Every structure is written in structure tokens, then in C-alpha cells.
Amino acid sequence: MAKLIDGKYISTQIKDEVKEKVKLLKEQGKEICLAVIQVGEDPASSVYVRNKKRACEYVGIESLAYELPEQTTEEELLALVEDLNKNEKVNGILVQLPLPEQIDEDKIIRAISPDKDVDGFHPESVGRLCIGEAGFLPCTPAGIIELLKRSNVEIDGKECVIVGRSNIVGKPMSLLLLRENGTVTVAHSHTKNLKEITRRADILVVAIGKPRFITVDYVKEGAVVIDVGIHRDENNHLCGDVDFEQVKEKASAITPVPGGVGPMTISMLMSNCAAAADK
Ligand code: NDP
């Protein structure tokens, strides 16, 4: 049976490290402040925003909450982002996605100052990641690298397969694993013979967005399996993109859902905020 990769424990470890760093920064007279903008009242977004505020309180970062109505226009949101870019007190700006359809997400992401881009979604941050320059890393894939390293999973020279190529998970994940000297393959909805490809993986990262899609026959004996997906099943239980019950019998290590990748995303956000204040 696979070893469980405990994201809850590792994320608390990281938050405690950030808390120490924040304390040191404050001793040097640096205040740290994250602005969190939510447009509309999407219930899932409200949960994420609440958890981010709680994490800020835990590590000692001030958070400013902007809760804007669903009908907010693109111009109004751009004006707020511009104000926050100029506000010297604010180190990080986070716009909770998805945004209502009248607002162009890409335009908003580009409007955030790259120095305050703690989500790591701005094209400048993405470009830096691509060419190996220091910059803000997107939180979910950066959290997965931490999970692997802190669970003593060697990446160097390993066959890494990522299923999913989104801008927030799959693509940056491939660049980060490459940076760690993994041999990386990215699969997506046009990939032929997916099972053959995933069965090559020493490290399999799954970010498809389909509940329990990856069954035991997609996995090599002894693989390390990282499940990014989050869903509610027919019984209202949380589950991932991986069929955990089956796959845990074949993998050497696996992340559970909940308690795997999920908690890491917020811890890495806190880490990015501390880094922004330290610039
Ligand atoms: P997207 O929907 O943006 O991307 C899904 C990817 O999976 C696409 O690249 C798509 O391919 C690929 N895909 C879909 N179906 C198949 C298939 N049958 N075979 C192979 N590839 C397929 O999702 P995200 O990356 O944003 O998120 C993925 C999951 O992770 C979701 O469940 C989301 O909720 C969760 N998530 C969790 C986070 C956390 O903190 N734990 C953070 C972010 C996301 P194509 O590009 O060809 O369409």
C-alpha cells in the first residue's frame, strides 16, 4: 500500500516557516499586506477567499478584502487594480478567479503589477519561469514540488507525466519538473494512448478535472501519484481525478483528496506574499 503524502502536515510546516519569516520582516520594519478581490458571490470562490484570509491571519500578514458586486464592470475592476498597484502598503494583489463573463480575465491578470503578482499568473512571471529566472511561481504547481521534495521523492532523471495542460496547473507544472531535471511528458485531451503514456510515469501528476478518471490501469507499479483534482461525488464526498482506493494499492506514494495538493496552494501563496514584501 502507498505511503500517504500528507499535504495538510507539509502545508502547516510551510506556513510556520512563513510565519517566522514574516516576524523577521516585521522586525526590520516591513509590513506585509495582501489585497484579495472577489467579484460576485460564487460559493466555491467565497470558501477559497475565506481560507486565504485565515491563512493570512495565521502567518501574520494583513489582508484587505474587496468584495465587489457581480455586475462590476471591467473598467471598475481595472481601476481598483490600478489603485492597489500604486498603494505602497499593498505587497500582493490577488483577484479570485473565475470572474463574471463581462470581465476579460487575461486583461485583469495583465493589469496587476508583476511585483505584486503573488498568484504568478502575469505573463512576466510565466516568462521568468519559462527561462529559469527568479520570480513568483504559480501556487499549485510550486506546492506540488514542495510536496515531492519534503516527501523525499527524487525528481532528477525521473519520468514525469502530467495529465492536463492548463495555464494554472499543467503547463507551469511541466516547467517546474523540467527545472528539477525530470524527463517531462504533458498529456491532454488530444493525446492518443493515454494509458500507455501514464504507465511510463515514475511521477504522475493528474490535473484533468474529471472525478476518479485515473484508474489503476493508468498507473505503473510503484509510481508516485499526485492528484490535483477536487470534486464532490454523488454522495457529496470530496474526491480527486484519481481513483484513490484502487490506485493506492499500486502506487508507492499518493496524495489524498482532501488533504493533499489543496492545502499547499494557500501555503505557497503565503510564501509568495512574504517574498513580495522582502523585495
Ligand atoms: P482545466 O479544465 O483548465 O484543464 C484540464 C486539462 O485536462 C486540459 O488540459 C484538458 O485537455 C485535459 N483533459 C481533459 N480531459 C482529458 C482526457 N480525457 N484525457 C486527457 N486530458 C484531458 O483544469 P485545471 O488545470 O484548472 O484544474 C484541473 C483540476 O484541478 C480541477 O478539478 C480543479 O478543480 C483542480 N484544481 C485544484 C487546485 C488545488 O489547489 N488543489 C488548484 C487548481 C485546480 P485540453 O487542454 O486538450 O482541453
CSV table of C-alpha atoms and ligand atoms in Angstrom, one decimal:
chain,number,residue,atom,x,y,z
A,1,MET,CA,0.0,0.0,0.0
A,2,ALA,CA,1.2,3.5,-0.9
A,3,LYS,CA,2.7,6.0,1.5
A,4,LEU,CA,0.3,8.9,2.0
A,5,ILE,CA,1.8,12.3,1.1
A,6,ASP,CA,0.3,14.5,3.8
A,7,GLY,CA,-0.4,17.9,2.3
A,8,LYS,CA,-2.0,19.1,5.5
A,9,TYR,CA,1.1,18.5,7.6
A,10,ILE,CA,3.5,19.8,5.0
A,11,SER,CA,1.4,22.9,4.3
A,12,THR,CA,1.4,23.7,8.0
A,13,GLN,CA,5.2,23.3,8.1
A,14,ILE,CA,5.5,25.8,5.3
A,15,LYS,CA,3.0,28.3,6.9
A,16,ASP,CA,5.1,28.0,10.2
A,17,GLU,CA,8.2,28.8,8.2
A,18,VAL,CA,6.5,31.8,6.5
A,19,LYS,CA,5.3,33.0,10.0
A,20,GLU,CA,8.9,33.1,11.1
A,21,LYS,CA,9.9,35.0,8.0
A,22,VAL,CA,7.1,37.5,8.4
A,23,LYS,CA,8.2,38.0,12.0
A,24,LEU,CA,11.7,38.8,10.9
A,25,LEU,CA,10.5,41.1,8.2
A,26,LYS,CA,8.3,43.0,10.7
A,27,GLU,CA,11.4,43.3,13.0
A,28,GLN,CA,13.1,45.1,10.0
A,29,GLY,CA,10.1,47.4,9.8
A,30,LYS,CA,8.5,45.8,6.8
A,31,GLU,CA,4.7,45.4,6.9
A,32,ILE,CA,3.1,42.8,4.7
A,33,CYS,CA,-0.3,43.2,3.2
A,34,LEU,CA,-2.3,41.2,0.6
A,35,ALA,CA,-5.3,42.6,-1.2
A,36,VAL,CA,-7.9,40.0,-2.1
A,37,ILE,CA,-10.5,40.9,-4.7
A,38,GLN,CA,-13.7,38.8,-5.2
A,39,VAL,CA,-16.3,39.8,-7.8
A,40,GLY,CA,-19.7,38.2,-7.2
A,41,GLU,CA,-20.7,35.5,-4.7
A,42,ASP,CA,-19.6,32.2,-6.3
A,43,PRO,CA,-19.8,29.9,-3.3
A,44,ALA,CA,-16.6,28.0,-4.1
A,45,SER,CA,-14.7,31.3,-4.5
A,46,SER,CA,-16.1,32.5,-1.2
A,47,VAL,CA,-14.6,29.4,0.5
A,48,TYR,CA,-11.2,29.9,-1.1
A,49,VAL,CA,-11.2,33.7,-0.2
A,50,ARG,CA,-12.2,32.9,3.4
A,51,ASN,CA,-9.4,30.3,3.7
A,52,LYS,CA,-6.8,32.8,2.2
A,53,LYS,CA,-7.8,35.3,4.8
A,54,ARG,CA,-7.5,32.8,7.6
A,55,ALA,CA,-4.0,31.8,6.4
A,56,CYS,CA,-3.0,35.5,6.3
A,57,GLU,CA,-4.1,35.8,10.0
A,58,TYR,CA,-2.1,32.6,10.9
A,59,VAL,CA,1.1,33.8,9.4
A,60,GLY,CA,0.7,37.5,10.4
A,61,ILE,CA,0.0,39.0,7.0
A,62,GLU,CA,-2.6,41.8,6.9
A,63,SER,CA,-5.3,41.1,4.4
A,64,LEU,CA,-7.6,43.7,2.7
A,65,ALA,CA,-10.8,42.2,1.4
A,66,TYR,CA,-12.6,43.8,-1.6
A,67,GLU,CA,-16.0,42.2,-2.2
A,68,LEU,CA,-17.4,43.6,-5.4
A,69,PRO,CA,-20.9,43.0,-6.8
A,70,GLU,CA,-21.5,40.5,-9.7
A,71,GLN,CA,-22.3,43.4,-12.1
A,72,THR,CA,-18.9,45.1,-11.6
A,73,THR,CA,-17.6,46.3,-14.9
A,74,GLU,CA,-14.1,45.6,-16.3
A,75,GLU,CA,-13.3,49.3,-16.1
A,76,GLU,CA,-14.2,49.4,-12.4
A,77,LEU,CA,-12.1,46.4,-11.6
A,78,LEU,CA,-9.2,47.7,-13.7
A,79,ALA,CA,-9.4,51.0,-11.7
A,80,LEU,CA,-9.3,49.1,-8.4
A,81,VAL,CA,-6.2,47.1,-9.5
A,82,GLU,CA,-4.5,50.3,-10.7
A,83,ASP,CA,-5.1,51.9,-7.2
A,84,LEU,CA,-3.7,48.8,-5.5
A,85,ASN,CA,-0.7,48.8,-7.8
A,86,LYS,CA,0.1,52.3,-6.6
A,87,ASN,CA,-0.7,51.7,-3.0
A,88,GLU,CA,2.7,51.3,-1.3
A,89,LYS,CA,1.2,49.5,1.7
A,90,VAL,CA,0.0,46.6,-0.5
A,91,ASN,CA,2.6,44.0,-1.4
A,92,GLY,CA,0.4,41.4,-3.1
A,93,ILE,CA,-2.8,41.5,-5.2
A,94,LEU,CA,-4.9,38.5,-5.8
A,95,VAL,CA,-8.0,38.5,-8.0
A,96,GLN,CA,-10.1,35.4,-7.2
A,97,LEU,CA,-11.0,33.5,-10.5
A,98,PRO,CA,-13.3,32.9,-12.2
A,99,LEU,CA,-14.6,36.4,-12.9
A,100,PRO,CA,-18.1,37.2,-14.3
A,101,GLU,CA,-18.3,36.9,-18.1
A,102,GLN,CA,-18.4,40.7,-18.7
A,103,ILE,CA,-14.8,40.9,-17.4
A,104,ASP,CA,-11.8,39.7,-19.5
A,105,GLU,CA,-9.7,37.7,-17.1
A,106,ASP,CA,-6.5,38.0,-19.1
A,107,LYS,CA,-6.8,41.8,-19.2
A,108,ILE,CA,-7.1,41.9,-15.4
A,109,ILE,CA,-4.2,39.5,-14.8
A,110,ARG,CA,-2.0,41.7,-17.1
A,111,ALA,CA,-3.1,44.8,-15.2
A,112,ILE,CA,-1.6,43.5,-11.9
A,113,SER,CA,1.9,44.9,-11.3
A,114,PRO,CA,4.4,42.0,-11.8
A,115,ASP,CA,6.0,43.0,-8.5
A,116,LYS,CA,2.7,42.2,-6.7
A,117,ASP,CA,1.7,39.2,-8.8
A,118,VAL,CA,1.6,36.7,-5.9
A,119,ASP,CA,-0.6,34.2,-7.9
A,120,GLY,CA,2.2,34.0,-10.5
A,121,PHE,CA,-0.2,34.3,-13.5
A,122,HIS,CA,1.1,37.5,-15.1
A,123,PRO,CA,2.8,36.9,-18.4
A,124,GLU,CA,6.1,38.3,-17.0
A,125,SER,CA,6.0,35.8,-14.1
A,126,VAL,CA,5.2,33.0,-16.6
A,127,GLY,CA,8.1,34.2,-18.9
A,128,ARG,CA,10.5,34.2,-16.0
A,129,LEU,CA,9.5,30.7,-15.1
A,130,CYS,CA,10.0,29.6,-18.7
A,131,ILE,CA,13.5,30.9,-19.0
A,132,GLY,CA,14.5,29.9,-15.4
A,133,GLU,CA,14.7,33.4,-13.9
A,134,ALA,CA,13.6,34.1,-10.3
A,135,GLY,CA,10.0,35.3,-10.0
A,136,PHE,CA,6.7,34.4,-8.5
A,137,LEU,CA,5.7,30.8,-9.1
A,138,PRO,CA,2.1,29.7,-9.5
A,139,CYS,CA,1.0,28.4,-6.2
A,140,THR,CA,-0.5,24.9,-7.0
A,141,PRO,CA,2.5,23.5,-9.1
A,142,ALA,CA,5.0,25.1,-6.7
A,143,GLY,CA,3.2,23.4,-3.9
A,144,ILE,CA,3.5,20.1,-5.7
A,145,ILE,CA,7.3,20.5,-6.0
A,146,GLU,CA,7.4,21.2,-2.2
A,147,LEU,CA,5.2,18.1,-1.5
A,148,LEU,CA,7.6,15.9,-3.6
A,149,LYS,CA,10.8,17.3,-2.1
A,150,ARG,CA,9.6,17.2,1.5
A,151,SER,CA,8.4,13.6,1.0
A,152,ASN,CA,12.0,12.7,-0.3
A,153,VAL,CA,10.7,11.9,-3.8
A,154,GLU,CA,13.7,12.2,-6.2
A,155,ILE,CA,12.7,14.1,-9.4
A,156,ASP,CA,16.1,14.3,-11.1
A,157,GLY,CA,16.2,11.9,-14.1
A,158,LYS,CA,12.7,10.5,-13.4
A,159,GLU,CA,9.9,10.0,-16.0
A,160,CYS,CA,7.3,12.6,-15.1
A,161,VAL,CA,3.9,12.6,-16.8
A,162,ILE,CA,1.4,15.4,-16.3
A,163,VAL,CA,-2.2,14.9,-17.5
A,164,GLY,CA,-3.6,18.4,-18.2
A,165,ARG,CA,-2.1,21.5,-19.8
A,166,SER,CA,-3.9,24.4,-18.2
A,167,ASN,CA,-2.1,27.7,-17.6
A,168,ILE,CA,-2.5,27.4,-13.9
A,169,VAL,CA,-1.6,23.8,-13.3
A,170,GLY,CA,-0.4,21.6,-16.1
A,171,LYS,CA,1.9,23.9,-18.1
A,172,PRO,CA,3.7,25.5,-15.2
A,173,MET,CA,4.0,22.1,-13.6
A,174,SER,CA,5.9,20.8,-16.7
A,175,LEU,CA,8.3,23.7,-16.4
A,176,LEU,CA,8.9,23.2,-12.7
A,177,LEU,CA,9.5,19.5,-13.1
A,178,LEU,CA,11.9,20.2,-16.0
A,179,ARG,CA,13.7,22.7,-13.8
A,180,GLU,CA,14.2,19.8,-11.3
A,181,ASN,CA,15.7,17.7,-14.1
A,182,GLY,CA,12.7,15.4,-14.6
A,183,THR,CA,12.0,14.0,-18.1
A,184,VAL,CA,8.6,15.5,-18.7
A,185,THR,CA,5.7,14.5,-20.9
A,186,VAL,CA,2.4,16.5,-21.0
A,187,ALA,CA,-0.8,14.7,-22.0
A,188,HIS,CA,-4.1,16.4,-22.8
A,189,SER,CA,-7.5,15.7,-24.4
A,190,HIS,CA,-6.0,15.0,-27.8
A,191,THR,CA,-3.3,12.6,-26.5
A,192,LYS,CA,-3.5,9.1,-28.1
A,193,ASN,CA,-3.0,6.0,-26.0
A,194,LEU,CA,-3.1,7.9,-22.7
A,195,LYS,CA,-2.8,4.8,-20.6
A,196,GLU,CA,0.5,3.8,-22.3
A,197,ILE,CA,1.9,7.2,-21.6
A,198,THR,CA,0.8,7.4,-18.0
A,199,ARG,CA,2.1,3.9,-17.3
A,200,ARG,CA,5.6,5.1,-18.1
A,201,ALA,CA,5.5,7.6,-15.2
A,202,ASP,CA,7.6,7.4,-12.1
A,203,ILE,CA,5.9,10.6,-11.1
A,204,LEU,CA,2.3,11.1,-12.4
A,205,VAL,CA,0.6,14.4,-11.8
A,206,VAL,CA,-3.1,14.5,-12.7
A,207,ALA,CA,-5.0,17.7,-13.3
A,208,ILE,CA,-7.8,16.8,-15.6
A,209,GLY,CA,-10.9,18.0,-13.8
A,210,LYS,CA,-12.8,14.7,-14.1
A,211,PRO,CA,-13.7,12.7,-10.9
A,212,ARG,CA,-11.8,9.4,-10.4
A,213,PHE,CA,-10.7,9.4,-14.1
A,214,ILE,CA,-7.3,7.8,-13.5
A,215,THR,CA,-8.0,4.2,-12.5
A,216,VAL,CA,-5.4,1.6,-11.5
A,217,ASP,CA,-4.6,0.5,-15.1
A,218,TYR,CA,-3.2,4.0,-15.9
A,219,VAL,CA,-0.6,3.7,-13.2
A,220,LYS,CA,2.8,1.9,-13.1
A,221,GLU,CA,3.6,-0.3,-10.1
A,222,GLY,CA,5.5,1.9,-7.5
A,223,ALA,CA,4.7,5.3,-9.2
A,224,VAL,CA,4.3,8.4,-7.1
A,225,VAL,CA,0.8,9.8,-7.9
A,226,ILE,CA,-0.2,13.5,-7.3
A,227,ASP,CA,-3.9,14.2,-7.6
A,228,VAL,CA,-4.7,17.9,-8.2
A,229,GLY,CA,-8.5,17.5,-8.9
A,230,ILE,CA,-11.2,18.4,-6.5
A,231,HIS,CA,-14.8,17.3,-6.9
A,232,ARG,CA,-17.9,16.4,-4.9
A,233,ASP,CA,-19.1,12.9,-5.8
A,234,GLU,CA,-22.7,11.6,-6.0
A,235,ASN,CA,-22.6,11.2,-2.2
A,236,ASN,CA,-21.4,14.7,-1.7
A,237,HIS,CA,-17.9,13.4,-0.6
A,238,LEU,CA,-14.8,15.2,-1.9
A,239,CYS,CA,-12.7,13.2,-4.4
A,240,GLY,CA,-10.0,13.8,-6.9
A,241,ASP,CA,-9.2,13.0,-10.5
A,242,VAL,CA,-7.6,9.7,-9.3
A,243,ASP,CA,-9.5,6.6,-8.1
A,244,PHE,CA,-7.7,6.8,-4.8
A,245,GLU,CA,-8.9,3.4,-3.3
A,246,GLN,CA,-7.7,1.4,-6.3
A,247,VAL,CA,-4.5,3.4,-7.1
A,248,LYS,CA,-3.2,3.5,-3.5
A,249,GLU,CA,-2.7,-0.3,-3.7
A,250,LYS,CA,-0.3,0.1,-6.7
A,251,ALA,CA,1.5,3.4,-6.2
A,252,SER,CA,4.4,3.8,-3.8
A,253,ALA,CA,3.2,7.2,-2.7
A,254,ILE,CA,0.0,9.2,-3.3
A,255,THR,CA,-1.7,12.4,-2.3
A,256,PRO,CA,-5.2,12.1,-0.8
A,257,VAL,CA,-8.2,14.4,-1.6
A,258,PRO,CA,-8.8,16.3,0.6
A,259,GLY,CA,-5.6,16.8,2.4
A,260,GLY,CA,-3.1,16.5,-0.4
A,261,VAL,CA,-2.4,19.3,-3.0
A,262,GLY,CA,-5.3,21.6,-1.9
A,263,PRO,CA,-3.8,22.9,1.3
A,264,MET,CA,-0.4,23.5,-0.4
A,265,THR,CA,-1.8,26.1,-2.8
A,266,ILE,CA,-2.6,28.5,0.1
A,267,SER,CA,0.7,27.9,1.9
A,268,MET,CA,2.6,28.8,-1.3
A,269,LEU,CA,0.5,31.9,-1.7
A,270,MET,CA,1.6,33.0,1.8
A,271,SER,CA,5.2,32.2,0.8
A,272,ASN,CA,4.9,34.4,-2.3
A,273,CYS,CA,3.4,37.3,-0.2
A,274,ALA,CA,6.4,37.2,2.2
A,275,ALA,CA,8.7,37.1,-0.8
A,276,ALA,CA,6.9,40.1,-2.3
A,277,ALA,CA,7.4,42.1,0.9
A,278,ASP,CA,11.1,41.1,1.1
A,279,LYS,CA,11.9,42.5,-2.4
B,1,NDP,P1,-8.7,22.7,-16.8
B,1,NDP,O1,-10.1,22.3,-17.1
B,1,NDP,O2,-8.3,24.1,-17.1
B,1,NDP,O3,-7.8,21.7,-17.6
B,1,NDP,C1,-8.0,20.4,-17.7
B,1,NDP,C2,-6.9,19.7,-18.6
B,1,NDP,O4,-7.2,18.3,-18.7
B,1,NDP,C3,-6.9,20.3,-20.0
B,1,NDP,O5,-5.6,20.5,-20.5
B,1,NDP,C4,-7.6,19.1,-20.8
B,1,NDP,O6,-7.0,19.0,-22.1
B,1,NDP,C5,-7.2,17.9,-20.0
B,1,NDP,N1,-8.1,16.8,-20.2
B,1,NDP,C6,-9.4,16.9,-20.1
B,1,NDP,N2,-10.0,15.6,-20.4
B,1,NDP,C7,-8.9,14.8,-20.7
B,1,NDP,C8,-8.8,13.5,-21.1
B,1,NDP,N3,-9.9,12.7,-21.2
B,1,NDP,N4,-7.6,13.0,-21.3
B,1,NDP,C9,-6.5,13.7,-21.1
B,1,NDP,N5,-6.5,15.0,-20.8
B,1,NDP,C10,-7.7,15.6,-20.6
B,1,NDP,O7,-8.5,22.3,-15.3
B,1,NDP,P2,-7.4,22.9,-14.2
B,1,NDP,O8,-6.0,22.6,-14.6
B,1,NDP,O9,-7.7,24.3,-13.9
B,1,NDP,O10,-7.8,22.0,-13.0
B,1,NDP,C11,-7.8,20.6,-13.0
B,1,NDP,C12,-8.4,20.1,-11.7
B,1,NDP,O11,-7.6,20.5,-10.6
B,1,NDP,C13,-9.8,20.6,-11.4
B,1,NDP,O12,-10.5,19.5,-10.8
B,1,NDP,C14,-9.6,21.7,-10.5
B,1,NDP,O13,-10.7,21.9,-9.6
B,1,NDP,C15,-8.4,21.2,-9.7
B,1,NDP,N6,-7.6,22.3,-9.1
B,1,NDP,C16,-7.2,22.2,-7.9
B,1,NDP,C17,-6.4,23.1,-7.3
B,1,NDP,C18,-5.9,22.9,-5.9
B,1,NDP,O14,-5.5,23.8,-5.2
B,1,NDP,N7,-5.9,21.6,-5.4
B,1,NDP,C19,-5.9,24.3,-8.0
B,1,NDP,C20,-6.4,24.4,-9.4
B,1,NDP,C21,-7.2,23.4,-9.9
B,1,NDP,P3,-7.2,20.1,-23.3
B,1,NDP,O15,-6.3,21.2,-23.0
B,1,NDP,O16,-6.9,19.4,-24.5
B,1,NDP,O17,-8.7,20.6,-23.2
